[in-house]
Amino acid sequence: MSNTNYDVIIIGGSYAGLSAALQLGRARQKVLIVDEGLRRNRFASHSHGFITQDHVDPAEIAAEARSQVMEYKTVEWVSGRADAARRNIEVGSGETSFAIGVRGVRYHSRRLILALGVRDILPDIDGLQERWGRSVFHCPYCHGYELNQGKIGVIAGSALSLHHALMLPDWGPTTLLLNGAFEPDRDQLHALAARGVVIEHFPVKALSNHADVQLADGRTLTFSGLFTLAPFEVSSPIAQQLGVDMEEGPLGFTIKTDAMKGTSIPGVFACGDAARPMASVALAVGDGNLAGVGAHRSLMFETIHHE
Ligand SMILES: Cc1cc2nc3c(=O)[nH]c(=O)nc-3n(C[C@H](O)[C@H](O)[C@H](O)COP(=O)(O)OP(=O)(O)OC[C@H]3O[C@@H](n4cnc5c(N)ncnc54)[C@H](O)[C@@H]3O)c2cc1C
């Protein structure tokens, strides 16, 4: 089954996608947002660091954004997962268009914005998954302040955790739990000591209570909060299906974009966590704003044919 033609389809209706939709709705473009509702920060009860919305439930920020965007009559919403995307050539004009599938229904548009977000690949430690976003975090700026300068544990995932451990003493006395992930060299040990970081060599067996760490030697260390740097992957294979260029960052691949958030495929734009190595709600909103304007400019000033 096939459905209406849109100017722009946005896959992902969280902060980045909604911000793109806001610009496009205000430009009176016909927009479809497709979203399956799995925001990256859905595990956290409060969001921090986004001006005017500090310490607000992230679901509330997303719901308020959605209700403001849906006031624009040319914007439509479909709940569900877009599981296929393809480029078409329009009969007659030869112009490129895009088709996406959601639960067996096909939707068509002249431009596509990928606001897919990413999925964190958490370390396989007993008790960690259920504490993610509650007492185990990845971003000190997002959740460090609320620990009130209490004791912080950094669970190493790779040598990148050195950087994490060197940052965290500004938020509280820090212990680096190496957990067999890497062995700091002499210079690194010196840098850690200069920041007052305590090093723990015994492997982590499990997490319990609020943020207690059970070590393999039987000891339990109690912390106010824990941090770990988890690798991630873009939440949906749609970007790869379309064949957009990706770029590798320290924790995973993101979609490569230019200054107006255009991807390597003309007519396809990308924004938010899926298209930038540094992540936050504020950055996703800014990114989405650019992608919305980028897609609108492309509609006004570019004719896109298949290369
Ligand atoms: C535990 C935790 C706490 C965090 N706390 C903070 C904080 O306090 N402050 C802060 O600034 N940042 C925080 N972040 C980071 C923040 O969550 C992200 O930067 C932000 O969510 C990125 O927004 P986005 O719109 O790019 O992606 P997301 O919010 O992840 O949204 C992507 C959307 O796209 C949808 N989607 C993906 N693929 C498809 C598909 N094929 N079809 C349909 N829909 C699809 C998803 O379901 C989702 O709804 C936190 C992250 C985590 C993990």
Coordinates of C-alpha atoms and ligand atoms in Angstrom, one line a residue:
M1 CA 0.0 0.0 0.0
S2 CA 1.3 3.5 -0.8
N3 CA 0.5 6.8 0.9
T4 CA 0.6 10.6 0.3
N5 CA 3.6 12.5 -1.0
Y6 CA 5.4 14.7 1.5
D7 CA 8.0 17.5 1.0
V8 CA 10.0 15.9 3.8
I9 CA 9.9 12.7 5.8
I10 CA 11.7 12.8 9.1
I11 CA 12.6 9.4 10.6
G12 CA 13.0 9.9 14.4
G13 CA 10.6 12.2 16.3
S14 CA 12.7 13.0 19.4
Y15 CA 14.6 16.3 20.1
A16 CA 16.6 16.5 16.7
G17 CA 13.7 15.3 14.5
L18 CA 11.1 17.6 16.2
S19 CA 13.4 20.6 16.0
A20 CA 13.8 19.9 12.2
A21 CA 10.1 19.6 11.9
L22 CA 9.5 22.9 13.7
Q23 CA 11.5 24.8 11.1
L24 CA 9.8 23.0 8.2
G25 CA 6.3 23.4 9.7
R26 CA 7.0 27.1 10.1
A27 CA 8.0 27.2 6.4
R28 CA 4.5 25.6 5.6
Q29 CA 6.1 22.4 4.2
K30 CA 4.3 19.1 4.2
V31 CA 6.1 17.0 6.7
L32 CA 5.7 13.4 8.0
I33 CA 7.5 12.4 11.3
V34 CA 7.9 8.7 11.9
D35 CA 8.9 7.7 15.4
E36 CA 9.0 4.5 17.4
G37 CA 9.5 6.2 20.7
L38 CA 12.9 4.8 21.9
R39 CA 14.7 8.0 23.0
R40 CA 18.2 7.4 24.1
N41 CA 17.6 9.1 27.5
R42 CA 14.4 7.2 28.3
F43 CA 16.2 5.5 31.2
A44 CA 16.8 8.8 33.1
S45 CA 14.2 10.6 35.3
H46 CA 15.8 14.0 34.8
S47 CA 17.6 15.8 32.0
H48 CA 20.2 18.5 32.7
G49 CA 22.2 21.1 30.8
F50 CA 19.5 22.2 28.3
I51 CA 18.7 25.8 29.1
T52 CA 15.1 26.5 30.2
Q53 CA 14.6 22.8 30.7
D54 CA 17.2 22.0 33.4
H55 CA 16.2 19.1 35.8
V56 CA 13.0 18.4 33.8
D57 CA 11.8 14.8 33.0
P58 CA 13.2 14.1 29.4
A59 CA 9.8 12.6 28.5
E60 CA 8.2 15.9 29.4
I61 CA 10.6 17.9 27.2
A62 CA 9.9 15.5 24.3
A63 CA 6.1 15.6 24.8
E64 CA 6.0 19.4 25.1
A65 CA 8.1 19.7 21.9
R66 CA 5.8 17.3 20.1
S67 CA 2.7 19.1 21.1
Q68 CA 4.1 22.5 19.9
V69 CA 5.3 21.0 16.6
M70 CA 1.9 19.3 15.9
E71 CA 0.2 22.7 16.2
Y72 CA 1.5 23.2 12.6
K73 CA -1.2 21.9 10.3
T74 CA 1.2 20.7 7.6
V75 CA 3.0 18.4 10.0
E76 CA 1.8 14.8 10.5
W77 CA 2.9 12.0 12.8
V78 CA 3.0 8.2 12.4
S79 CA 4.0 6.0 15.4
G80 CA 6.1 3.0 14.4
R81 CA 9.4 1.8 13.0
A82 CA 10.5 2.8 9.5
D83 CA 12.0 -0.4 8.4
A84 CA 12.9 0.3 4.8
A85 CA 14.0 3.3 2.8
R86 CA 14.9 3.7 -0.8
R87 CA 15.6 6.3 -3.5
N88 CA 13.3 6.4 -6.5
I89 CA 13.4 8.2 -9.8
E90 CA 10.2 10.1 -10.6
V91 CA 8.6 9.2 -13.9
G92 CA 8.6 12.2 -16.2
S93 CA 10.8 14.7 -14.2
G94 CA 13.6 12.2 -13.5
E95 CA 13.9 13.8 -10.1
T96 CA 15.0 11.8 -7.0
S97 CA 12.4 11.0 -4.4
F98 CA 12.4 8.7 -1.4
A99 CA 10.1 6.0 -0.2
I100 CA 10.0 4.6 3.3
G101 CA 8.0 1.7 4.7
V102 CA 6.2 1.7 8.1
R103 CA 4.3 -1.5 9.0
G104 CA 3.6 -2.3 5.4
V105 CA 2.5 1.2 4.4
R106 CA 4.8 3.2 2.0
Y107 CA 5.3 7.0 2.3
H108 CA 6.9 9.2 -0.3
S109 CA 8.8 12.4 0.0
R110 CA 11.2 14.7 -1.9
R111 CA 13.6 15.0 1.0
L112 CA 14.5 12.8 3.9
I113 CA 15.9 13.7 7.3
L114 CA 17.4 10.9 9.5
A115 CA 17.1 11.8 13.2
L116 CA 17.6 8.2 14.3
G117 CA 19.6 8.6 17.5
V118 CA 21.9 5.9 18.7
R119 CA 21.8 2.8 20.9
D120 CA 24.3 2.4 23.7
I121 CA 26.0 -1.0 23.9
L122 CA 26.4 -1.4 27.7
P123 CA 29.1 -3.5 29.3
D124 CA 27.9 -7.0 30.3
I125 CA 28.0 -6.5 34.1
D126 CA 25.4 -8.0 36.3
G127 CA 23.1 -5.2 37.6
L128 CA 24.4 -2.4 35.3
Q129 CA 21.5 -2.3 32.7
E130 CA 18.8 -1.6 35.3
R131 CA 20.9 1.2 36.8
W132 CA 21.6 2.9 33.5
G133 CA 20.5 6.5 33.7
R134 CA 19.6 6.2 37.4
S135 CA 23.0 5.7 39.1
V136 CA 25.2 4.7 36.2
F137 CA 25.8 7.4 33.5
H138 CA 28.1 8.3 30.7
C139 CA 28.1 12.1 30.7
P140 CA 29.4 14.0 33.7
Y141 CA 27.9 17.3 32.5
C142 CA 24.5 15.6 32.4
H143 CA 24.5 13.8 35.7
G144 CA 27.7 14.7 37.7
Y145 CA 26.4 17.7 39.6
E146 CA 23.5 15.8 41.3
L147 CA 26.0 13.4 43.0
N148 CA 26.8 16.3 45.3
Q149 CA 30.5 15.7 45.3
G150 CA 30.0 12.2 46.7
K151 CA 32.3 9.3 45.7
I152 CA 32.4 8.4 42.0
G153 CA 33.4 5.1 40.4
V154 CA 34.5 5.0 36.7
I155 CA 34.1 1.5 35.2
A156 CA 36.7 1.2 32.5
G157 CA 35.6 -0.1 29.1
S158 CA 38.7 0.7 27.1
A159 CA 41.7 3.0 27.3
L160 CA 39.3 5.9 26.6
S161 CA 38.2 5.6 30.2
L162 CA 41.4 7.2 31.2
H163 CA 40.0 10.5 29.9
H164 CA 36.7 9.9 31.8
A165 CA 38.6 9.2 35.0
L166 CA 40.7 12.4 34.6
M167 CA 37.6 14.5 34.2
L168 CA 35.5 13.2 37.0
P169 CA 37.4 14.5 40.0
D170 CA 35.8 17.9 39.3
W171 CA 32.5 16.3 40.3
G172 CA 33.7 14.1 43.3
P173 CA 36.5 11.9 44.6
T174 CA 37.1 9.3 41.9
T175 CA 38.1 5.7 41.7
L176 CA 39.0 4.1 38.4
L177 CA 37.9 0.5 38.3
L178 CA 40.1 -0.9 35.6
N179 CA 38.1 -4.2 35.3
G180 CA 40.8 -5.6 32.9
A181 CA 40.0 -3.1 30.2
F182 CA 43.4 -1.5 30.0
E183 CA 46.6 -1.0 32.1
P184 CA 47.7 2.6 32.5
D185 CA 51.3 3.3 31.6
R186 CA 53.7 5.3 33.9
D187 CA 52.7 8.7 32.5
Q188 CA 49.0 7.9 32.7
L189 CA 49.5 6.7 36.3
H190 CA 51.2 10.0 37.1
A191 CA 48.3 12.0 35.5
L192 CA 45.7 10.0 37.5
A193 CA 47.6 10.5 40.7
A194 CA 47.9 14.3 40.0
R195 CA 44.1 14.4 39.8
G196 CA 43.8 12.3 43.0
V197 CA 42.2 9.3 41.2
V198 CA 42.4 6.0 43.2
I199 CA 42.9 2.9 41.0
E200 CA 41.2 -0.4 41.6
H201 CA 42.6 -3.5 39.8
F202 CA 40.2 -6.2 40.9
P203 CA 37.5 -7.1 38.3
V204 CA 33.9 -5.9 38.8
K205 CA 31.6 -8.8 39.6
A206 CA 28.2 -7.1 39.9
L207 CA 26.5 -3.9 40.9
S208 CA 24.0 -3.8 43.8
N209 CA 21.9 -1.3 45.9
H210 CA 22.2 2.2 44.6
A211 CA 25.7 2.2 43.2
D212 CA 27.6 -0.5 45.1
V213 CA 30.4 -2.3 43.2
Q214 CA 31.0 -5.9 44.2
L215 CA 34.6 -6.9 43.3
A216 CA 36.0 -10.3 42.5
D217 CA 38.0 -10.4 45.7
G218 CA 34.8 -10.2 47.8
R219 CA 35.0 -6.5 48.7
T220 CA 32.1 -4.1 48.1
L221 CA 32.8 -0.4 47.3
T222 CA 30.0 2.1 47.8
F223 CA 29.6 5.1 45.5
S224 CA 27.2 8.0 45.0
G225 CA 27.3 7.3 41.2
L226 CA 29.1 5.3 38.5
F227 CA 30.2 6.3 35.0
T228 CA 31.2 4.2 32.0
L229 CA 31.9 5.1 28.4
A230 CA 29.8 2.7 26.3
P231 CA 30.3 2.3 22.6
F232 CA 27.1 3.0 20.5
E233 CA 25.6 2.3 17.1
V234 CA 23.1 4.3 15.0
S235 CA 19.6 3.1 16.1
S236 CA 18.5 1.9 12.7
P237 CA 20.2 0.4 9.7
I238 CA 18.3 2.7 7.4
A239 CA 21.3 5.0 6.9
Q240 CA 23.4 2.1 5.8
Q241 CA 20.5 0.8 3.6
L242 CA 20.5 4.2 1.8
G243 CA 24.3 4.1 1.5
V244 CA 25.1 7.4 3.2
D245 CA 28.8 7.8 4.2
M246 CA 29.6 7.2 7.8
E247 CA 32.5 8.4 9.9
E248 CA 34.2 6.7 12.8
G249 CA 34.5 8.4 16.2
P250 CA 36.1 7.1 19.4
L251 CA 32.9 5.3 20.5
G252 CA 31.2 4.4 17.2
F253 CA 30.2 5.4 13.7
T254 CA 27.9 8.4 13.0
I255 CA 26.5 9.7 9.7
K256 CA 28.8 12.1 8.0
T257 CA 27.2 15.5 7.3
D258 CA 28.2 18.9 5.9
A259 CA 27.7 22.3 7.5
M260 CA 23.9 22.2 6.6
K261 CA 23.6 18.6 7.8
G262 CA 23.4 17.2 4.3
T263 CA 24.7 13.6 3.9
S264 CA 26.7 12.1 1.0
I265 CA 23.4 11.4 -0.7
P266 CA 21.8 14.5 -2.2
G267 CA 18.4 15.1 -0.6
V268 CA 19.1 13.1 2.5
F269 CA 19.9 15.1 5.7
A270 CA 20.9 13.7 9.2
C271 CA 20.9 15.3 12.6
G272 CA 21.2 14.7 16.3
D273 CA 23.2 11.9 18.0
A274 CA 23.2 9.8 14.8
A275 CA 25.1 12.5 13.0
R276 CA 27.5 13.9 15.6
P277 CA 30.0 12.3 17.9
M278 CA 29.2 14.7 20.8
A279 CA 25.7 14.2 22.2
S280 CA 23.3 16.2 24.2
V281 CA 19.7 17.4 24.0
A282 CA 20.8 21.0 23.3
L283 CA 23.1 19.9 20.5
A284 CA 20.4 17.6 19.0
V285 CA 18.0 20.5 19.0
G286 CA 20.5 22.8 17.3
D287 CA 21.4 20.1 14.8
G288 CA 17.8 19.5 14.0
N289 CA 17.2 23.2 13.5
L290 CA 20.0 23.3 10.9
A291 CA 18.8 20.1 9.1
G292 CA 15.3 21.5 8.8
V293 CA 16.6 24.7 7.2
G294 CA 19.0 22.6 5.1
A295 CA 16.2 20.4 3.7
H296 CA 14.0 23.5 3.1
R297 CA 16.8 25.3 1.2
S298 CA 17.4 22.2 -0.8
L299 CA 13.6 22.0 -1.8
M300 CA 13.7 25.6 -2.8
F301 CA 17.0 25.9 -4.7
E302 CA 18.0 22.4 -5.8
T303 CA 16.7 19.9 -8.4
I304 CA 18.1 16.4 -7.5
H305 CA 18.6 13.8 -10.2
H306 CA 20.1 10.4 -9.8
E307 CA 23.9 10.6 -10.4
Ligands
LIG1 C1 21.0 7.6 30.3 C2 21.2 8.9 29.5 C3 21.0 10.1 30.1 C4 21.1 11.2 29.4 N1 20.9 12.4 30.0 C5 21.1 13.6 29.3 C6 21.0 14.8 30.0 O1 20.7 14.9 31.2 N2 21.1 16.0 29.2 C7 21.4 15.9 27.9 O2 21.5 17.0 27.2 N3 21.6 14.7 27.2 C8 21.4 13.6 27.9 N4 21.6 12.4 27.3 C9 21.8 12.4 25.8 C10 20.5 12.5 25.0 O3 19.6 11.5 25.4 C11 20.7 12.6 23.5 O4 21.8 13.5 23.2 C12 19.4 12.9 22.8 O5 18.4 12.0 23.1 C13 19.7 12.9 21.3 O6 18.5 13.3 20.6 P1 18.1 12.7 19.2 O7 16.8 13.3 18.8 O8 19.3 12.8 18.3 O9 18.0 11.1 19.4 P2 17.0 10.3 20.4 O10 16.5 11.1 21.5 O11 17.7 9.0 20.8 O12 15.8 9.9 19.5 C14 15.9 9.2 18.3 C15 14.4 8.8 17.9 O13 14.4 8.1 16.6 C16 13.6 7.0 16.7 N5 14.0 6.0 15.7 C17 15.2 5.5 15.4 N6 15.2 4.7 14.3 C18 13.9 4.7 13.9 C19 13.2 4.1 12.8 N7 13.8 3.3 12.0 N8 11.8 4.4 12.7 C20 11.2 5.2 13.5 N9 11.8 5.8 14.6 C21 13.1 5.6 14.7 C22 13.9 6.4 18.1 O14 12.9 5.5 18.5 C23 13.9 7.8 18.9 O15 12.5 8.1 19.3 C24 21.4 11.2 28.0 C25 21.6 9.9 27.4 C26 21.5 8.8 28.1 C27 21.8 7.5 27.5

